[in-house]
Amino acid sequence: ETLAAAVAYAKQIGKSPIVCGDGPGFIVNRILLPYMNEALLLLEEGAAIRDVDRAAKSFGMPMGPIELYDTVGLDVAVHAGGVLERAFGDRVEGSAILPAMVEQGLLGQKSGKGFFVHGQGRKKGRPQPSPEAIAMIDKCRRAEREFSGEQLTDRLLLPMLLEAARVVEEGVARSVEDVDLALIYGIGFPPFRGGLFFWADAVGVQTLREKLREYEPLGARYRPTEWFESKAKSGQSF
């Protein structure tokens, strides 16, 4: 009765409630973490801030993951990321960039500086990367790789998709439709893509499985789940 009343009330105030199981990050934040964290790892491997955000926006995201960090606040991201890292540590390769920036008071929009310059220090036009952020990224850099736009998009979306598969397999989400709806309304996943699983079906699960072979050496976050593997082997869609 309590659950039914909560869902009815949410609908009355114009929201789209999704009933899900309990767990760290529930649906949206749990699936968003791999996307956000991968953006930092890409910076450590040599990608430029602008290129990472451009890849996400070209895919259809309302803003790039680096810009999103500044919007939500780097201190909030460190706290939330820590909760999820403790829960899913084998799939989370932490980055040193965020904690170091928070220690310097670079918190994003609310402090005037984060990855970008905001507020009074901002020049006309789109926000520019802050010198402090660039220096911190250089300090944490582990490689000097060059990435194509497709590689950046793959790196951002594939870990996200695999975590979404785990969310469904574990019963945290009742269906792939609930996940797609949650991401469209919750993080602005491009509606024209139909949602994360709908996009995966459009590309083809077998095609995505082949892509993953290239990235599996990067760690557990790129390791397909049993459900994902079964879909790829049978040629079924999500």
PDB file of C-alpha atoms in Angstrom:
ATOM      1  CA  GLU A   1       0.000   0.000   0.000  1.00  0.00           C
ATOM      2  CA  THR A   2       2.849   2.379   0.836  1.00  0.00           C
ATOM      3  CA  LEU A   3       4.556   1.699  -2.491  1.00  0.00           C
ATOM      4  CA  ALA A   4       1.335   2.182  -4.443  1.00  0.00           C
ATOM      5  CA  ALA A   5       0.635   5.454  -2.620  1.00  0.00           C
ATOM      6  CA  ALA A   6       4.162   6.737  -3.353  1.00  0.00           C
ATOM      7  CA  VAL A   7       3.866   5.907  -7.061  1.00  0.00           C
ATOM      8  CA  ALA A   8       0.406   7.517  -7.274  1.00  0.00           C
ATOM      9  CA  TYR A   9       1.648  10.673  -5.544  1.00  0.00           C
ATOM     10  CA  ALA A  10       4.668  10.950  -7.839  1.00  0.00           C
ATOM     11  CA  LYS A  11       2.361  10.734 -10.855  1.00  0.00           C
ATOM     12  CA  GLN A  12       0.051  13.378  -9.372  1.00  0.00           C
ATOM     13  CA  ILE A  13       2.897  15.907  -9.220  1.00  0.00           C
ATOM     14  CA  GLY A  14       3.898  15.188 -12.810  1.00  0.00           C
ATOM     15  CA  LYS A  15       6.824  12.833 -12.259  1.00  0.00           C
ATOM     16  CA  SER A  16       7.536   9.483 -13.905  1.00  0.00           C
ATOM     17  CA  PRO A  17       8.268   7.118 -11.005  1.00  0.00           C
ATOM     18  CA  ILE A  18      10.220   3.923 -11.513  1.00  0.00           C
ATOM     19  CA  VAL A  19       9.990   1.212  -8.888  1.00  0.00           C
ATOM     20  CA  CYS A  20      13.355  -0.460  -8.341  1.00  0.00           C
ATOM     21  CA  GLY A  21      15.210  -2.614  -5.876  1.00  0.00           C
ATOM     22  CA  ASP A  22      17.371  -1.167  -3.126  1.00  0.00           C
ATOM     23  CA  GLY A  23      21.112  -0.925  -3.627  1.00  0.00           C
ATOM     24  CA  PRO A  24      23.990   1.567  -3.929  1.00  0.00           C
ATOM     25  CA  GLY A  25      23.132   4.130  -6.591  1.00  0.00           C
ATOM     26  CA  PHE A  26      19.769   2.483  -7.374  1.00  0.00           C
ATOM     27  CA  ILE A  27      19.491   2.672 -11.204  1.00  0.00           C
ATOM     28  CA  VAL A  28      20.571   6.071 -12.498  1.00  0.00           C
ATOM     29  CA  ASN A  29      23.580   6.877 -10.318  1.00  0.00           C
ATOM     30  CA  ARG A  30      24.889   3.332 -10.495  1.00  0.00           C
ATOM     31  CA  ILE A  31      24.852   3.374 -14.304  1.00  0.00           C
ATOM     32  CA  LEU A  32      26.142   6.949 -14.484  1.00  0.00           C
ATOM     33  CA  LEU A  33      29.256   6.183 -12.384  1.00  0.00           C
ATOM     34  CA  PRO A  34      31.115   4.125 -15.050  1.00  0.00           C
ATOM     35  CA  TYR A  35      30.427   6.849 -17.648  1.00  0.00           C
ATOM     36  CA  MET A  36      31.699   9.632 -15.384  1.00  0.00           C
ATOM     37  CA  ASN A  37      34.681   7.696 -14.071  1.00  0.00           C
ATOM     38  CA  GLU A  38      35.773   6.612 -17.539  1.00  0.00           C
ATOM     39  CA  ALA A  39      35.929  10.256 -18.578  1.00  0.00           C
ATOM     40  CA  LEU A  40      38.590  10.866 -15.897  1.00  0.00           C
ATOM     41  CA  LEU A  41      40.569   7.794 -16.912  1.00  0.00           C
ATOM     42  CA  LEU A  42      40.539   9.031 -20.505  1.00  0.00           C
ATOM     43  CA  LEU A  43      42.019  12.336 -19.329  1.00  0.00           C
ATOM     44  CA  GLU A  44      44.744  10.405 -17.507  1.00  0.00           C
ATOM     45  CA  GLU A  45      45.501   8.498 -20.717  1.00  0.00           C
ATOM     46  CA  GLY A  46      45.986  11.618 -22.813  1.00  0.00           C
ATOM     47  CA  ALA A  47      42.535  12.686 -24.013  1.00  0.00           C
ATOM     48  CA  ALA A  48      41.703  16.407 -23.925  1.00  0.00           C
ATOM     49  CA  ILE A  49      38.803  17.774 -21.866  1.00  0.00           C
ATOM     50  CA  ARG A  50      37.164  19.229 -24.970  1.00  0.00           C
ATOM     51  CA  ASP A  51      37.465  15.982 -26.926  1.00  0.00           C
ATOM     52  CA  VAL A  52      35.853  13.878 -24.198  1.00  0.00           C
ATOM     53  CA  ASP A  53      32.920  16.283 -23.837  1.00  0.00           C
ATOM     54  CA  ARG A  54      32.597  16.643 -27.612  1.00  0.00           C
ATOM     55  CA  ALA A  55      32.310  12.868 -28.045  1.00  0.00           C
ATOM     56  CA  ALA A  56      29.468  12.710 -25.506  1.00  0.00           C
ATOM     57  CA  LYS A  57      27.612  15.679 -26.985  1.00  0.00           C
ATOM     58  CA  SER A  58      28.042  14.363 -30.525  1.00  0.00           C
ATOM     59  CA  PHE A  59      26.344  11.182 -29.350  1.00  0.00           C
ATOM     60  CA  GLY A  60      23.469  13.330 -28.110  1.00  0.00           C
ATOM     61  CA  MET A  61      24.117  13.912 -24.418  1.00  0.00           C
ATOM     62  CA  PRO A  62      22.930  17.346 -23.195  1.00  0.00           C
ATOM     63  CA  MET A  63      26.414  18.038 -21.801  1.00  0.00           C
ATOM     64  CA  GLY A  64      29.714  16.230 -21.602  1.00  0.00           C
ATOM     65  CA  PRO A  65      30.793  14.280 -18.501  1.00  0.00           C
ATOM     66  CA  ILE A  66      33.521  16.798 -17.607  1.00  0.00           C
ATOM     67  CA  GLU A  67      31.050  19.684 -17.747  1.00  0.00           C
ATOM     68  CA  LEU A  68      28.651  17.557 -15.704  1.00  0.00           C
ATOM     69  CA  TYR A  69      31.276  17.192 -12.966  1.00  0.00           C
ATOM     70  CA  ASP A  70      31.403  20.980 -12.640  1.00  0.00           C
ATOM     71  CA  THR A  71      27.614  21.179 -12.592  1.00  0.00           C
ATOM     72  CA  VAL A  72      27.024  18.638  -9.793  1.00  0.00           C
ATOM     73  CA  GLY A  73      30.118  19.693  -7.830  1.00  0.00           C
ATOM     74  CA  LEU A  74      33.409  17.840  -7.622  1.00  0.00           C
ATOM     75  CA  ASP A  75      33.067  17.306  -3.872  1.00  0.00           C
ATOM     76  CA  VAL A  76      29.644  15.707  -4.362  1.00  0.00           C
ATOM     77  CA  ALA A  77      31.092  13.511  -7.117  1.00  0.00           C
ATOM     78  CA  VAL A  78      33.950  12.370  -4.846  1.00  0.00           C
ATOM     79  CA  HIS A  79      31.503  11.437  -2.075  1.00  0.00           C
ATOM     80  CA  ALA A  80      29.071   9.611  -4.378  1.00  0.00           C
ATOM     81  CA  GLY A  81      31.895   7.910  -6.221  1.00  0.00           C
ATOM     82  CA  GLY A  82      33.361   6.687  -2.946  1.00  0.00           C
ATOM     83  CA  VAL A  83      30.078   5.048  -1.946  1.00  0.00           C
ATOM     84  CA  LEU A  84      29.836   3.234  -5.265  1.00  0.00           C
ATOM     85  CA  GLU A  85      33.534   2.331  -5.342  1.00  0.00           C
ATOM     86  CA  ARG A  86      33.188   0.603  -1.976  1.00  0.00           C
ATOM     87  CA  ALA A  87      30.211  -1.343  -3.342  1.00  0.00           C
ATOM     88  CA  PHE A  88      31.601  -2.218  -6.774  1.00  0.00           C
ATOM     89  CA  GLY A  89      35.342  -1.810  -6.272  1.00  0.00           C
ATOM     90  CA  ASP A  90      36.402  -4.516  -8.709  1.00  0.00           C
ATOM     91  CA  ARG A  91      34.779  -2.540 -11.536  1.00  0.00           C
ATOM     92  CA  VAL A  92      35.829   0.946 -10.425  1.00  0.00           C
ATOM     93  CA  GLU A  93      39.337   2.134 -11.220  1.00  0.00           C
ATOM     94  CA  GLY A  94      39.575   5.346  -9.235  1.00  0.00           C
ATOM     95  CA  SER A  95      41.220   8.469 -10.581  1.00  0.00           C
ATOM     96  CA  ALA A  96      43.446  10.781  -8.549  1.00  0.00           C
ATOM     97  CA  ILE A  97      42.236  13.867 -10.421  1.00  0.00           C
ATOM     98  CA  LEU A  98      39.012  14.604  -8.515  1.00  0.00           C
ATOM     99  CA  PRO A  99      40.295  14.286  -4.927  1.00  0.00           C
ATOM    100  CA  ALA A 100      43.304  16.464  -5.762  1.00  0.00           C
ATOM    101  CA  MET A 101      41.109  19.169  -7.287  1.00  0.00           C
ATOM    102  CA  VAL A 102      38.721  19.111  -4.324  1.00  0.00           C
ATOM    103  CA  GLU A 103      41.685  19.489  -1.970  1.00  0.00           C
ATOM    104  CA  GLN A 104      42.613  22.683  -3.840  1.00  0.00           C
ATOM    105  CA  GLY A 105      39.057  24.026  -3.529  1.00  0.00           C
ATOM    106  CA  LEU A 106      38.241  23.518  -7.206  1.00  0.00           C
ATOM    107  CA  LEU A 107      34.645  22.367  -6.794  1.00  0.00           C
ATOM    108  CA  GLY A 108      33.079  23.426 -10.107  1.00  0.00           C
ATOM    109  CA  GLN A 109      30.443  26.060 -10.723  1.00  0.00           C
ATOM    110  CA  LYS A 110      29.758  26.734  -7.044  1.00  0.00           C
ATOM    111  CA  SER A 111      33.366  27.728  -6.360  1.00  0.00           C
ATOM    112  CA  GLY A 112      33.887  29.574  -9.648  1.00  0.00           C
ATOM    113  CA  LYS A 113      36.421  27.046 -10.914  1.00  0.00           C
ATOM    114  CA  GLY A 114      36.579  23.334 -11.538  1.00  0.00           C
ATOM    115  CA  PHE A 115      37.490  21.749 -14.811  1.00  0.00           C
ATOM    116  CA  PHE A 116      36.258  25.000 -16.355  1.00  0.00           C
ATOM    117  CA  VAL A 117      36.348  28.664 -15.333  1.00  0.00           C
ATOM    118  CA  HIS A 118      32.962  29.971 -14.168  1.00  0.00           C
ATOM    119  CA  GLY A 119      31.586  33.150 -12.654  1.00  0.00           C
ATOM    120  CA  GLN A 120      33.596  36.370 -12.709  1.00  0.00           C
ATOM    121  CA  GLY A 121      36.716  34.761 -14.106  1.00  0.00           C
ATOM    122  CA  ARG A 122      34.900  33.420 -17.144  1.00  0.00           C
ATOM    123  CA  LYS A 123      35.507  34.993 -20.537  1.00  0.00           C
ATOM    124  CA  LYS A 124      32.703  35.484 -23.052  1.00  0.00           C
ATOM    125  CA  GLY A 125      31.574  32.417 -24.956  1.00  0.00           C
ATOM    126  CA  ARG A 126      31.650  28.852 -23.747  1.00  0.00           C
ATOM    127  CA  PRO A 127      33.531  28.071 -20.526  1.00  0.00           C
ATOM    128  CA  GLN A 128      37.250  27.520 -20.943  1.00  0.00           C
ATOM    129  CA  PRO A 129      39.225  24.758 -19.181  1.00  0.00           C
ATOM    130  CA  SER A 130      40.844  26.126 -16.039  1.00  0.00           C
ATOM    131  CA  PRO A 131      44.662  26.270 -15.921  1.00  0.00           C
ATOM    132  CA  GLU A 132      44.560  24.560 -12.514  1.00  0.00           C
ATOM    133  CA  ALA A 133      42.608  21.615 -13.923  1.00  0.00           C
ATOM    134  CA  ILE A 134      44.959  21.247 -16.880  1.00  0.00           C
ATOM    135  CA  ALA A 135      47.952  21.275 -14.508  1.00  0.00           C
ATOM    136  CA  MET A 136      46.335  18.658 -12.280  1.00  0.00           C
ATOM    137  CA  ILE A 137      45.492  16.416 -15.254  1.00  0.00           C
ATOM    138  CA  ASP A 138      49.093  16.712 -16.504  1.00  0.00           C
ATOM    139  CA  LYS A 139      50.309  15.710 -13.048  1.00  0.00           C
ATOM    140  CA  CYS A 140      48.045  12.628 -13.020  1.00  0.00           C
ATOM    141  CA  ARG A 141      48.653  11.654 -16.646  1.00  0.00           C
ATOM    142  CA  ARG A 142      49.725   8.047 -17.169  1.00  0.00           C
ATOM    143  CA  ALA A 143      49.976   7.983 -20.955  1.00  0.00           C
ATOM    144  CA  GLU A 144      49.919  10.187 -24.051  1.00  0.00           C
ATOM    145  CA  ARG A 145      47.476   8.324 -26.294  1.00  0.00           C
ATOM    146  CA  GLU A 146      45.420   9.782 -29.102  1.00  0.00           C
ATOM    147  CA  PHE A 147      41.785   8.726 -29.408  1.00  0.00           C
ATOM    148  CA  SER A 148      39.339   8.826 -32.281  1.00  0.00           C
ATOM    149  CA  GLY A 149      35.823  10.123 -31.634  1.00  0.00           C
ATOM    150  CA  GLU A 150      34.506   6.561 -31.921  1.00  0.00           C
ATOM    151  CA  GLN A 151      36.989   5.274 -29.360  1.00  0.00           C
ATOM    152  CA  LEU A 152      35.995   7.997 -26.899  1.00  0.00           C
ATOM    153  CA  THR A 153      32.309   7.191 -27.361  1.00  0.00           C
ATOM    154  CA  ASP A 154      32.988   3.468 -26.914  1.00  0.00           C
ATOM    155  CA  ARG A 155      34.954   4.064 -23.735  1.00  0.00           C
ATOM    156  CA  LEU A 156      32.185   6.212 -22.239  1.00  0.00           C
ATOM    157  CA  LEU A 157      29.204   4.064 -23.193  1.00  0.00           C
ATOM    158  CA  LEU A 158      30.324   0.434 -23.045  1.00  0.00           C
ATOM    159  CA  PRO A 159      31.045   0.315 -19.278  1.00  0.00           C
ATOM    160  CA  MET A 160      27.730   2.093 -18.783  1.00  0.00           C
ATOM    161  CA  LEU A 161      25.896  -0.553 -20.810  1.00  0.00           C
ATOM    162  CA  LEU A 162      27.526  -3.438 -18.951  1.00  0.00           C
ATOM    163  CA  GLU A 163      26.589  -1.926 -15.585  1.00  0.00           C
ATOM    164  CA  ALA A 164      23.029  -1.488 -16.859  1.00  0.00           C
ATOM    165  CA  ALA A 165      23.020  -5.186 -17.764  1.00  0.00           C
ATOM    166  CA  ARG A 166      24.047  -6.034 -14.189  1.00  0.00           C
ATOM    167  CA  VAL A 167      21.281  -3.813 -12.827  1.00  0.00           C
ATOM    168  CA  VAL A 168      18.717  -5.848 -14.775  1.00  0.00           C
ATOM    169  CA  GLU A 169      20.337  -9.217 -14.017  1.00  0.00           C
ATOM    170  CA  GLU A 170      20.365  -8.481 -10.285  1.00  0.00           C
ATOM    171  CA  GLY A 171      16.728  -7.400 -10.304  1.00  0.00           C
ATOM    172  CA  VAL A 172      17.469  -3.821  -9.232  1.00  0.00           C
ATOM    173  CA  ALA A 173      15.552  -2.777 -12.347  1.00  0.00           C
ATOM    174  CA  ARG A 174      12.525  -4.760 -13.402  1.00  0.00           C
ATOM    175  CA  SER A 175      13.127  -4.408 -17.145  1.00  0.00           C
ATOM    176  CA  VAL A 176      15.341  -2.861 -19.812  1.00  0.00           C
ATOM    177  CA  GLU A 177      12.462  -0.463 -20.517  1.00  0.00           C
ATOM    178  CA  ASP A 178      12.670   0.856 -16.946  1.00  0.00           C
ATOM    179  CA  VAL A 179      16.404   1.445 -17.372  1.00  0.00           C
ATOM    180  CA  ASP A 180      15.935   3.271 -20.658  1.00  0.00           C
ATOM    181  CA  LEU A 181      13.190   5.461 -19.198  1.00  0.00           C
ATOM    182  CA  ALA A 182      15.246   6.214 -16.076  1.00  0.00           C
ATOM    183  CA  LEU A 183      18.262   7.314 -18.103  1.00  0.00           C
ATOM    184  CA  ILE A 184      16.273   9.451 -20.526  1.00  0.00           C
ATOM    185  CA  TYR A 185      14.479  11.292 -17.716  1.00  0.00           C
ATOM    186  CA  GLY A 186      17.258  11.057 -15.134  1.00  0.00           C
ATOM    187  CA  ILE A 187      20.409  12.092 -17.015  1.00  0.00           C
ATOM    188  CA  GLY A 188      19.105  13.324 -20.352  1.00  0.00           C
ATOM    189  CA  PHE A 189      20.231  10.253 -22.308  1.00  0.00           C
ATOM    190  CA  PRO A 190      19.334  11.270 -25.886  1.00  0.00           C
ATOM    191  CA  PRO A 191      15.663  10.375 -26.446  1.00  0.00           C
ATOM    192  CA  PHE A 192      16.249   9.924 -30.181  1.00  0.00           C
ATOM    193  CA  ARG A 193      18.524   6.991 -29.264  1.00  0.00           C
ATOM    194  CA  GLY A 194      15.559   5.379 -27.512  1.00  0.00           C
ATOM    195  CA  GLY A 195      17.514   4.665 -24.338  1.00  0.00           C
ATOM    196  CA  LEU A 196      20.724   2.777 -23.566  1.00  0.00           C
ATOM    197  CA  PHE A 197      19.409  -0.724 -24.316  1.00  0.00           C
ATOM    198  CA  PHE A 198      17.438   0.466 -27.350  1.00  0.00           C
ATOM    199  CA  TRP A 199      20.641   2.021 -28.694  1.00  0.00           C
ATOM    200  CA  ALA A 200      22.513  -1.248 -28.021  1.00  0.00           C
ATOM    201  CA  ASP A 201      19.913  -3.174 -30.000  1.00  0.00           C
ATOM    202  CA  ALA A 202      20.169  -0.676 -32.861  1.00  0.00           C
ATOM    203  CA  VAL A 203      23.958  -1.140 -33.023  1.00  0.00           C
ATOM    204  CA  GLY A 204      23.645  -4.897 -32.460  1.00  0.00           C
ATOM    205  CA  VAL A 205      24.621  -6.864 -29.369  1.00  0.00           C
ATOM    206  CA  GLN A 206      27.048  -9.010 -31.371  1.00  0.00           C
ATOM    207  CA  THR A 207      28.731  -5.894 -32.790  1.00  0.00           C
ATOM    208  CA  LEU A 208      29.124  -4.466 -29.295  1.00  0.00           C
ATOM    209  CA  ARG A 209      30.513  -7.782 -28.049  1.00  0.00           C
ATOM    210  CA  GLU A 210      33.226  -7.584 -30.704  1.00  0.00           C
ATOM    211  CA  LYS A 211      34.028  -4.017 -29.665  1.00  0.00           C
ATOM    212  CA  LEU A 212      34.410  -5.158 -26.063  1.00  0.00           C
ATOM    213  CA  ARG A 213      37.175  -7.612 -26.995  1.00  0.00           C
ATOM    214  CA  GLU A 214      39.433  -4.637 -27.714  1.00  0.00           C
ATOM    215  CA  TYR A 215      38.756  -3.094 -24.312  1.00  0.00           C
ATOM    216  CA  GLU A 216      38.607  -6.145 -22.022  1.00  0.00           C
ATOM    217  CA  PRO A 217      42.321  -5.831 -21.114  1.00  0.00           C
ATOM    218  CA  LEU A 218      41.399  -2.549 -19.367  1.00  0.00           C
ATOM    219  CA  GLY A 219      39.705  -4.469 -16.573  1.00  0.00           C
ATOM    220  CA  ALA A 220      36.519  -5.873 -15.059  1.00  0.00           C
ATOM    221  CA  ARG A 221      34.406  -2.910 -16.100  1.00  0.00           C
ATOM    222  CA  TYR A 222      34.676  -4.128 -19.699  1.00  0.00           C
ATOM    223  CA  ARG A 223      33.928  -7.766 -18.945  1.00  0.00           C
ATOM    224  CA  PRO A 224      30.540  -8.824 -20.383  1.00  0.00           C
ATOM    225  CA  THR A 225      27.994 -10.352 -18.029  1.00  0.00           C
ATOM    226  CA  GLU A 226      26.526 -13.817 -18.599  1.00  0.00           C
ATOM    227  CA  TRP A 227      23.259 -12.283 -19.790  1.00  0.00           C
ATOM    228  CA  PHE A 228      25.104 -10.025 -22.237  1.00  0.00           C
ATOM    229  CA  GLU A 229      27.118 -12.985 -23.525  1.00  0.00           C
ATOM    230  CA  SER A 230      24.008 -15.103 -24.002  1.00  0.00           C
ATOM    231  CA  LYS A 231      22.349 -12.337 -26.022  1.00  0.00           C
ATOM    232  CA  ALA A 232      25.416 -11.948 -28.208  1.00  0.00           C
ATOM    233  CA  LYS A 233      25.797 -15.684 -28.829  1.00  0.00           C
ATOM    234  CA  SER A 234      22.117 -16.228 -29.663  1.00  0.00           C
ATOM    235  CA  GLY A 235      21.797 -13.085 -31.754  1.00  0.00           C
ATOM    236  CA  GLN A 236      18.938 -11.849 -29.591  1.00  0.00           C
ATOM    237  CA  SER A 237      18.166  -8.244 -28.759  1.00  0.00           C
ATOM    238  CA  PHE A 238      17.700  -6.848 -25.278  1.00  0.00           C
TER     239      PHE A 238
END
